[in-house]
mmCIF file of C-alpha atoms in Angstrom:
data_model
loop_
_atom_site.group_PDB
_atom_site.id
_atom_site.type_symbol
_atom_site.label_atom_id
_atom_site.label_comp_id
_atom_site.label_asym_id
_atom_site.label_seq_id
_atom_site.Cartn_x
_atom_site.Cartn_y
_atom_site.Cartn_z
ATOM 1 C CA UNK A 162 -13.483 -12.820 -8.835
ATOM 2 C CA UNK A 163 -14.025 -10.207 -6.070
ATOM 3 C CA UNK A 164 -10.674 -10.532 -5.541
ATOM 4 C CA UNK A 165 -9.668 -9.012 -1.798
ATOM 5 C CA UNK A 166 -12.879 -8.315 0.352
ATOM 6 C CA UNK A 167 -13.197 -6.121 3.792
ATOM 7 C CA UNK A 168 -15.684 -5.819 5.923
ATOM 8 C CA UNK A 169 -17.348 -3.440 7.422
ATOM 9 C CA UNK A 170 -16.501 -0.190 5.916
ATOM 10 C CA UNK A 171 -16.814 1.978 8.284
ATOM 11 C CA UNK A 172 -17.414 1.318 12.279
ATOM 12 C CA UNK A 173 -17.545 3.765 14.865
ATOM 13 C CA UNK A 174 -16.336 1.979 18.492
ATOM 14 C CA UNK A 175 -16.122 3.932 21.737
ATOM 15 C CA UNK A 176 -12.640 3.452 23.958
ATOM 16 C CA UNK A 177 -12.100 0.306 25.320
ATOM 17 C CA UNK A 178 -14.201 -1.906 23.101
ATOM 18 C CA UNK A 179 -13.366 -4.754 21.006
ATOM 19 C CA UNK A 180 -13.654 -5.284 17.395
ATOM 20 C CA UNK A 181 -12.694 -7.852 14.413
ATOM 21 C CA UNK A 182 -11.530 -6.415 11.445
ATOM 22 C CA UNK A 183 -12.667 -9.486 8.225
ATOM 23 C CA UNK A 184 -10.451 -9.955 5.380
ATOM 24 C CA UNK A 185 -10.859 -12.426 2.670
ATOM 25 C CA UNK A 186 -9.168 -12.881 -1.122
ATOM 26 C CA UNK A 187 -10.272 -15.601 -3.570
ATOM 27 C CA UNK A 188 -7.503 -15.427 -5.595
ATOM 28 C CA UNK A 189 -5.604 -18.403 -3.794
ATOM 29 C CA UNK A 190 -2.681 -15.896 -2.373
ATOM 30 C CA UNK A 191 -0.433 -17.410 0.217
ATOM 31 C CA UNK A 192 0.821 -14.122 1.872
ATOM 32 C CA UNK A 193 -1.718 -11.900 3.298
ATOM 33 C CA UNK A 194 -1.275 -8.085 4.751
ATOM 34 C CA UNK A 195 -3.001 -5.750 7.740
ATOM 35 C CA UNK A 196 -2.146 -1.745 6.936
ATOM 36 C CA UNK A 197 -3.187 1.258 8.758
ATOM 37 C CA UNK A 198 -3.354 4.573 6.887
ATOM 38 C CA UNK A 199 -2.971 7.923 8.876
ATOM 39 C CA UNK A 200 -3.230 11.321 7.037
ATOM 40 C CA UNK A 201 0.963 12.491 5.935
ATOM 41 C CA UNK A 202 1.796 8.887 7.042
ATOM 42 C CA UNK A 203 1.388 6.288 4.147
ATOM 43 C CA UNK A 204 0.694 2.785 4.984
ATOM 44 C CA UNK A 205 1.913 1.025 8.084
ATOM 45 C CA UNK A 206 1.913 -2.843 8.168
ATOM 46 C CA UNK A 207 0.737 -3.732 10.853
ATOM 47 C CA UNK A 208 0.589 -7.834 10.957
ATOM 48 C CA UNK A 209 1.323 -9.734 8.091
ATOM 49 C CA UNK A 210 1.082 -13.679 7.402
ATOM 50 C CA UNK A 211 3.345 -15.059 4.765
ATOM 51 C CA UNK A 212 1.635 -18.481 4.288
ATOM 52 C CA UNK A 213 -1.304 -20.566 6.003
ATOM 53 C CA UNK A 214 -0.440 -20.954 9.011
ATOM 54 C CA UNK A 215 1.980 -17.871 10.048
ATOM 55 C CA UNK A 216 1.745 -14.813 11.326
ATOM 56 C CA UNK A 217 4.250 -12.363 11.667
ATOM 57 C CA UNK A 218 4.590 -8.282 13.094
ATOM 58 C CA UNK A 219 4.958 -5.594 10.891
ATOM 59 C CA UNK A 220 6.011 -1.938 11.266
ATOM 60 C CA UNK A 221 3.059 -1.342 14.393
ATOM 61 C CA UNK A 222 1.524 -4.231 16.134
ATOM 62 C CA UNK A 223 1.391 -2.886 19.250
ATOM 63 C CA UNK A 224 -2.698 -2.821 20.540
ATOM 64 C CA UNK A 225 -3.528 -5.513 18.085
ATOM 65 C CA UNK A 226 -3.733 -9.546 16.908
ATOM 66 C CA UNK A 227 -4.115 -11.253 13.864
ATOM 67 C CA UNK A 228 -5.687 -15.158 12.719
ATOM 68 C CA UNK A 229 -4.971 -16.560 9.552
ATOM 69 C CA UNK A 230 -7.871 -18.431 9.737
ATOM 70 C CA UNK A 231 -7.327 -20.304 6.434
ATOM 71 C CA UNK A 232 -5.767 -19.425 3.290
ATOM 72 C CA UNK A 233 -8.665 -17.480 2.253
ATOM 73 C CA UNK A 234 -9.193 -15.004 5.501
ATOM 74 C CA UNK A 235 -7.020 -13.096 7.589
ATOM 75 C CA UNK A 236 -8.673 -11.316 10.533
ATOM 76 C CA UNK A 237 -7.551 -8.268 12.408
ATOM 77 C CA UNK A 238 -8.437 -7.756 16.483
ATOM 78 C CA UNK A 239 -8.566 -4.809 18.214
ATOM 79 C CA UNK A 240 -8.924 -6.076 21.811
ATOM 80 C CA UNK A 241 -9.589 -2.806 23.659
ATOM 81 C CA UNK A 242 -9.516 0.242 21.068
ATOM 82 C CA UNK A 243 -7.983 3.664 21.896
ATOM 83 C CA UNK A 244 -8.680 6.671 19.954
ATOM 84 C CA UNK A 245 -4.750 5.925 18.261
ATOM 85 C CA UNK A 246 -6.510 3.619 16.664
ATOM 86 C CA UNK A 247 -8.467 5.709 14.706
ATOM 87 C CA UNK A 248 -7.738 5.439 11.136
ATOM 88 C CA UNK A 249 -8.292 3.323 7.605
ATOM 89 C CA UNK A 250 -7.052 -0.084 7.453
ATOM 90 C CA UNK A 251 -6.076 -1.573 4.351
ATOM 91 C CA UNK A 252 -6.550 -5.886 3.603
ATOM 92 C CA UNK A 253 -4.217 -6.797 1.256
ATOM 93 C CA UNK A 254 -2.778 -10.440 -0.834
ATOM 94 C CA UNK A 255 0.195 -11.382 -2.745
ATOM 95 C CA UNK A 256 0.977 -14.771 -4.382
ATOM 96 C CA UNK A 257 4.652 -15.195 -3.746
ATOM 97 C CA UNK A 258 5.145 -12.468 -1.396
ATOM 98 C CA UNK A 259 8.561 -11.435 -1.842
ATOM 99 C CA UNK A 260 8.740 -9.523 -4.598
ATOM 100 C CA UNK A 261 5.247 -10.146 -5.906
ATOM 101 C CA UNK A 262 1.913 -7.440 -6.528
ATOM 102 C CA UNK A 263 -0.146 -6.565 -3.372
ATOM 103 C CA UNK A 264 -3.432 -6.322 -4.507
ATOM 104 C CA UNK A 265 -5.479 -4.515 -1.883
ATOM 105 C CA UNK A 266 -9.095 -4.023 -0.670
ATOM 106 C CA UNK A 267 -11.285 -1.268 -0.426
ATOM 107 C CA UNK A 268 -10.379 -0.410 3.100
ATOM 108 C CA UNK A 269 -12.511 0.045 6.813
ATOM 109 C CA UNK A 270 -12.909 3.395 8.158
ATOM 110 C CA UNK A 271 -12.543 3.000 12.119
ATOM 111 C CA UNK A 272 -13.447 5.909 14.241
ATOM 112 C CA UNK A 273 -12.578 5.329 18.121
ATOM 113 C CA UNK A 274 -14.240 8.177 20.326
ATOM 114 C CA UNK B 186 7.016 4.916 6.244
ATOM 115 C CA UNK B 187 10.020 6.668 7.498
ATOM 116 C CA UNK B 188 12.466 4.439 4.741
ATOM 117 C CA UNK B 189 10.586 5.926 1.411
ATOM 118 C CA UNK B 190 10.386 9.392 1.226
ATOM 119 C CA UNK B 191 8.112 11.677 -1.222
ATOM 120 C CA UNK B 192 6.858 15.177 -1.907
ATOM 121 C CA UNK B 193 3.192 15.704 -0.517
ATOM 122 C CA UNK B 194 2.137 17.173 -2.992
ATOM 123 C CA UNK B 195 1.626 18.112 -6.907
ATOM 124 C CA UNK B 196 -0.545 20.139 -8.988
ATOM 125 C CA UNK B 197 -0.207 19.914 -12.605
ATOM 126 C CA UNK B 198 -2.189 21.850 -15.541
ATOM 127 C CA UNK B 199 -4.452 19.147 -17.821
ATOM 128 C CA UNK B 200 -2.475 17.997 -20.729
ATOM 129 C CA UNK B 201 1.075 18.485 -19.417
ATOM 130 C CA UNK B 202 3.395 15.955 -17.678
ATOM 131 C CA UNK B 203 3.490 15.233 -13.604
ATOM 132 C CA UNK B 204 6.745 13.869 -12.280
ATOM 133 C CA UNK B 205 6.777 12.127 -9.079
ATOM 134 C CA UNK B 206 9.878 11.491 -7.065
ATOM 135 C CA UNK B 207 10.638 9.139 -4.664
ATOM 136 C CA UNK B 208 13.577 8.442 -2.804
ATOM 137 C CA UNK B 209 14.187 4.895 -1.028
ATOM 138 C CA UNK B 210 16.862 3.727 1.735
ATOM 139 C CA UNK B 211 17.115 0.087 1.463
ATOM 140 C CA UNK B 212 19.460 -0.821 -1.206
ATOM 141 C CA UNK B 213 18.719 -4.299 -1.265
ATOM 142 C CA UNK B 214 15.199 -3.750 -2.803
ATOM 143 C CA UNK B 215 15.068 -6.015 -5.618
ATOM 144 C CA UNK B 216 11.276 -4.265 -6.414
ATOM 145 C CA UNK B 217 10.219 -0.991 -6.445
ATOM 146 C CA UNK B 218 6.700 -0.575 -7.140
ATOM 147 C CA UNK B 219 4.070 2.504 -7.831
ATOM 148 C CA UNK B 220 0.496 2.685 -6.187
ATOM 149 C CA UNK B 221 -2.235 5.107 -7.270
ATOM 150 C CA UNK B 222 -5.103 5.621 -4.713
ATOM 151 C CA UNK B 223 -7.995 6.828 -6.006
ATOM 152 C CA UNK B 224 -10.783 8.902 -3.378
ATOM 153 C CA UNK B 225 -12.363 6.534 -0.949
ATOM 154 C CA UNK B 226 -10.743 2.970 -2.525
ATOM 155 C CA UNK B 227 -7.816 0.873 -1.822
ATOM 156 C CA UNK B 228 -4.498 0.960 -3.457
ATOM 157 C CA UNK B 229 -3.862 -0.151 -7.217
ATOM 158 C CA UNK B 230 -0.734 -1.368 -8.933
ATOM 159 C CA UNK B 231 0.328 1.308 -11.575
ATOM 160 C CA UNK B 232 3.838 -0.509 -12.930
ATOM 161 C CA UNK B 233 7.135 -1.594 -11.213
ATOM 162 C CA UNK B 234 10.483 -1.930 -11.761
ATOM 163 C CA UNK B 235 13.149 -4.669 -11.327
ATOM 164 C CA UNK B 236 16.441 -3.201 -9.192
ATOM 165 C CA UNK B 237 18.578 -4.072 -12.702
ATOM 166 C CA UNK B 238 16.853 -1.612 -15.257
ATOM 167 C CA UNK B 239 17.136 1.625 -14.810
ATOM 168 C CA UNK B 240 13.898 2.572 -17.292
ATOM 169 C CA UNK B 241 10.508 1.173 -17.807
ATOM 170 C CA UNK B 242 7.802 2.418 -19.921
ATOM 171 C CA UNK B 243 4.353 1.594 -19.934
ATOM 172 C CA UNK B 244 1.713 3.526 -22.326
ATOM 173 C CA UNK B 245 1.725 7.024 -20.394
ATOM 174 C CA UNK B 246 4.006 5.972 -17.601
ATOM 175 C CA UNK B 247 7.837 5.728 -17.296
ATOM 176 C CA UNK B 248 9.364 4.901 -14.611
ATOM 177 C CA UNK B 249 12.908 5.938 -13.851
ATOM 178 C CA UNK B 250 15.785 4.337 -11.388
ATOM 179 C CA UNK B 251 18.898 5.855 -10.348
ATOM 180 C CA UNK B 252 19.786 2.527 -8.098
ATOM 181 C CA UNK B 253 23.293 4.540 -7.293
ATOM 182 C CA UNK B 254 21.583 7.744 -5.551
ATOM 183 C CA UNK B 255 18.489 5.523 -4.689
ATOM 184 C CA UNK B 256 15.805 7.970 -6.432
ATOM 185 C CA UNK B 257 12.889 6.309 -8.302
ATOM 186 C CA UNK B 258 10.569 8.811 -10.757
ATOM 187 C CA UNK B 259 7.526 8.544 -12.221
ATOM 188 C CA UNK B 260 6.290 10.544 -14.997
ATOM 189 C CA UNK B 261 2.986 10.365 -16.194
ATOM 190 C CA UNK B 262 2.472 11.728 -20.114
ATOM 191 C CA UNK B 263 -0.526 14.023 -20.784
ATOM 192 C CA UNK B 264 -2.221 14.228 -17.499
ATOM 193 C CA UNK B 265 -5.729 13.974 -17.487
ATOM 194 C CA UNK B 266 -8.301 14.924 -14.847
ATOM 195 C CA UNK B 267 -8.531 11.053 -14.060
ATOM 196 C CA UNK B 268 -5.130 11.012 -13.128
ATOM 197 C CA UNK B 269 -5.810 13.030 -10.119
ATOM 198 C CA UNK B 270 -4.968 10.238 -6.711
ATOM 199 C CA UNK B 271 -2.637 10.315 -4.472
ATOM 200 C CA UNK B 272 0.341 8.132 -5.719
ATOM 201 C CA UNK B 273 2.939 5.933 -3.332
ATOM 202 C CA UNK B 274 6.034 4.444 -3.799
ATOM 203 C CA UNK B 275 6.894 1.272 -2.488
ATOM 204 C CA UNK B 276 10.246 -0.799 -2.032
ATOM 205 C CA UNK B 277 10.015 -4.548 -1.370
ATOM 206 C CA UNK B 278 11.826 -6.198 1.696
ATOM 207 C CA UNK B 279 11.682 -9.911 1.230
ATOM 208 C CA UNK B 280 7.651 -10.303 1.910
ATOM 209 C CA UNK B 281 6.775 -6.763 2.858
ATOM 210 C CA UNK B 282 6.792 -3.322 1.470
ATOM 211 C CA UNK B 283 7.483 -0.129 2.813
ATOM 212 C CA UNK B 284 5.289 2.463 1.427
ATOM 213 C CA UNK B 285 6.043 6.404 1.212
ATOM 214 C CA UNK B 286 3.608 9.215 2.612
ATOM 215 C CA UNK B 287 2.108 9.508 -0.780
ATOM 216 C CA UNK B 288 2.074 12.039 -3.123
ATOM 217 C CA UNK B 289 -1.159 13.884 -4.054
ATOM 218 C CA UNK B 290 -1.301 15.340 -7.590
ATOM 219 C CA UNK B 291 -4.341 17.556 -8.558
ATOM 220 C CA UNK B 292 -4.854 18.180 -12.433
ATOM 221 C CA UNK B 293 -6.214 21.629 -12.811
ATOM 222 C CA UNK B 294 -8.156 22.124 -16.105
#
């Protein structure tokens, strides 16, 4: 089990270009989760997806989009990125969702110059 | 976020016990949770806590809920240099959680 996979770990993107952000978990979770992490600031959710097929905003959606692609993958889209947008972002499953543990991956660091 | 609020930081001497405090708005969290964060890796479930106990103890760990002032604890036993991370609460709100700013505790030899 390699439980919730990210990729890439780190990309470097200059303002105003565009970017997907790959998630997958093969635990068969139904609820999946997009955070950004800023220094002082904890995690923000940013999209999340409660089941196949739904997709929902979180806390800060504002500059981005999300695809639940299937059960397994949840993909994050930064259609034209601003240096805001510069931060660690955080892939993360539950089974039931409410109430249920997140387990999380190992994050992407995103630099926008 | 701006709903869970913690101290930034903590520095504790090897072998004593770190308390972490948390306080939480929503009152209607049936699940408060704590996350350790090790350098460079994603968030890890430490224990949790059902809104109905007001103690839970796990090896090292207890966790401690005052539901009426809305304060959630965690003490770790005998800190070791491993258990240097930063540490975040989290309160569950139907399929998301809200996570505090994190708490970083250094264990100084």
């Amino acid at each position: 089990n390699a439980g919730v996979t990210q990729t890439p770990k780190f990309q470097v993107l200059k303002t105003g270009q565009s970017m997907t952000l790959q998630c997958a978990q093969d635990m068969n979770h139904n609820s999946m989760y997009w955070y950004r992490q800023d220094p002082g600031m904890g995690l923000r959710l940013i999209y999340y997806s409660a089941s196949e097929g739904t997709t929902d905003k979180g806390e800060v959606p504002n500059g981005y989009n999300v695809s639940r692609l299937n059960k397994r993958e949840f993909s994050l889209r930064l259609e034209s990125a601003a240096p805001s947008q510069t931060s660690v972002y955080f892939c993360a499953s539950s089974d039931r969702g409410h109430g249920s543990e997140q387990y999380f991956g190992p994050g992407t660091r995103l630099t926008v110059t | 976020g701006e709903d869970v609020e913690q101290s930034l930081f903590l520095s504790v001497r090897e072998g004593d016990s770190s308390v972490i405090n948390c306080t939480y708005t929503d009152s209607s969290s049936t699940y408060l949770y704590w996350y350790k964060q090790e350098p460079g890796a994603g968030l890890q479930l430490l224990t949790y806590i059902f809104s109905n106990m007001d103690m839970k103890q796990d090896q090292r760990l207890t966790v401690l809920l005052n539901k009426k002032d809305k304060h959630l604890s965690l003490r770790i036993a005998d800190t070791q240099t491993g258990d240097s991370a930063i540490y975040f609460c989290a309160e569950s709100n139907d399929y998301k959680l809200s996570f505090g700013a994190g708490t970083t505790v250094t264990v100084r030899a």
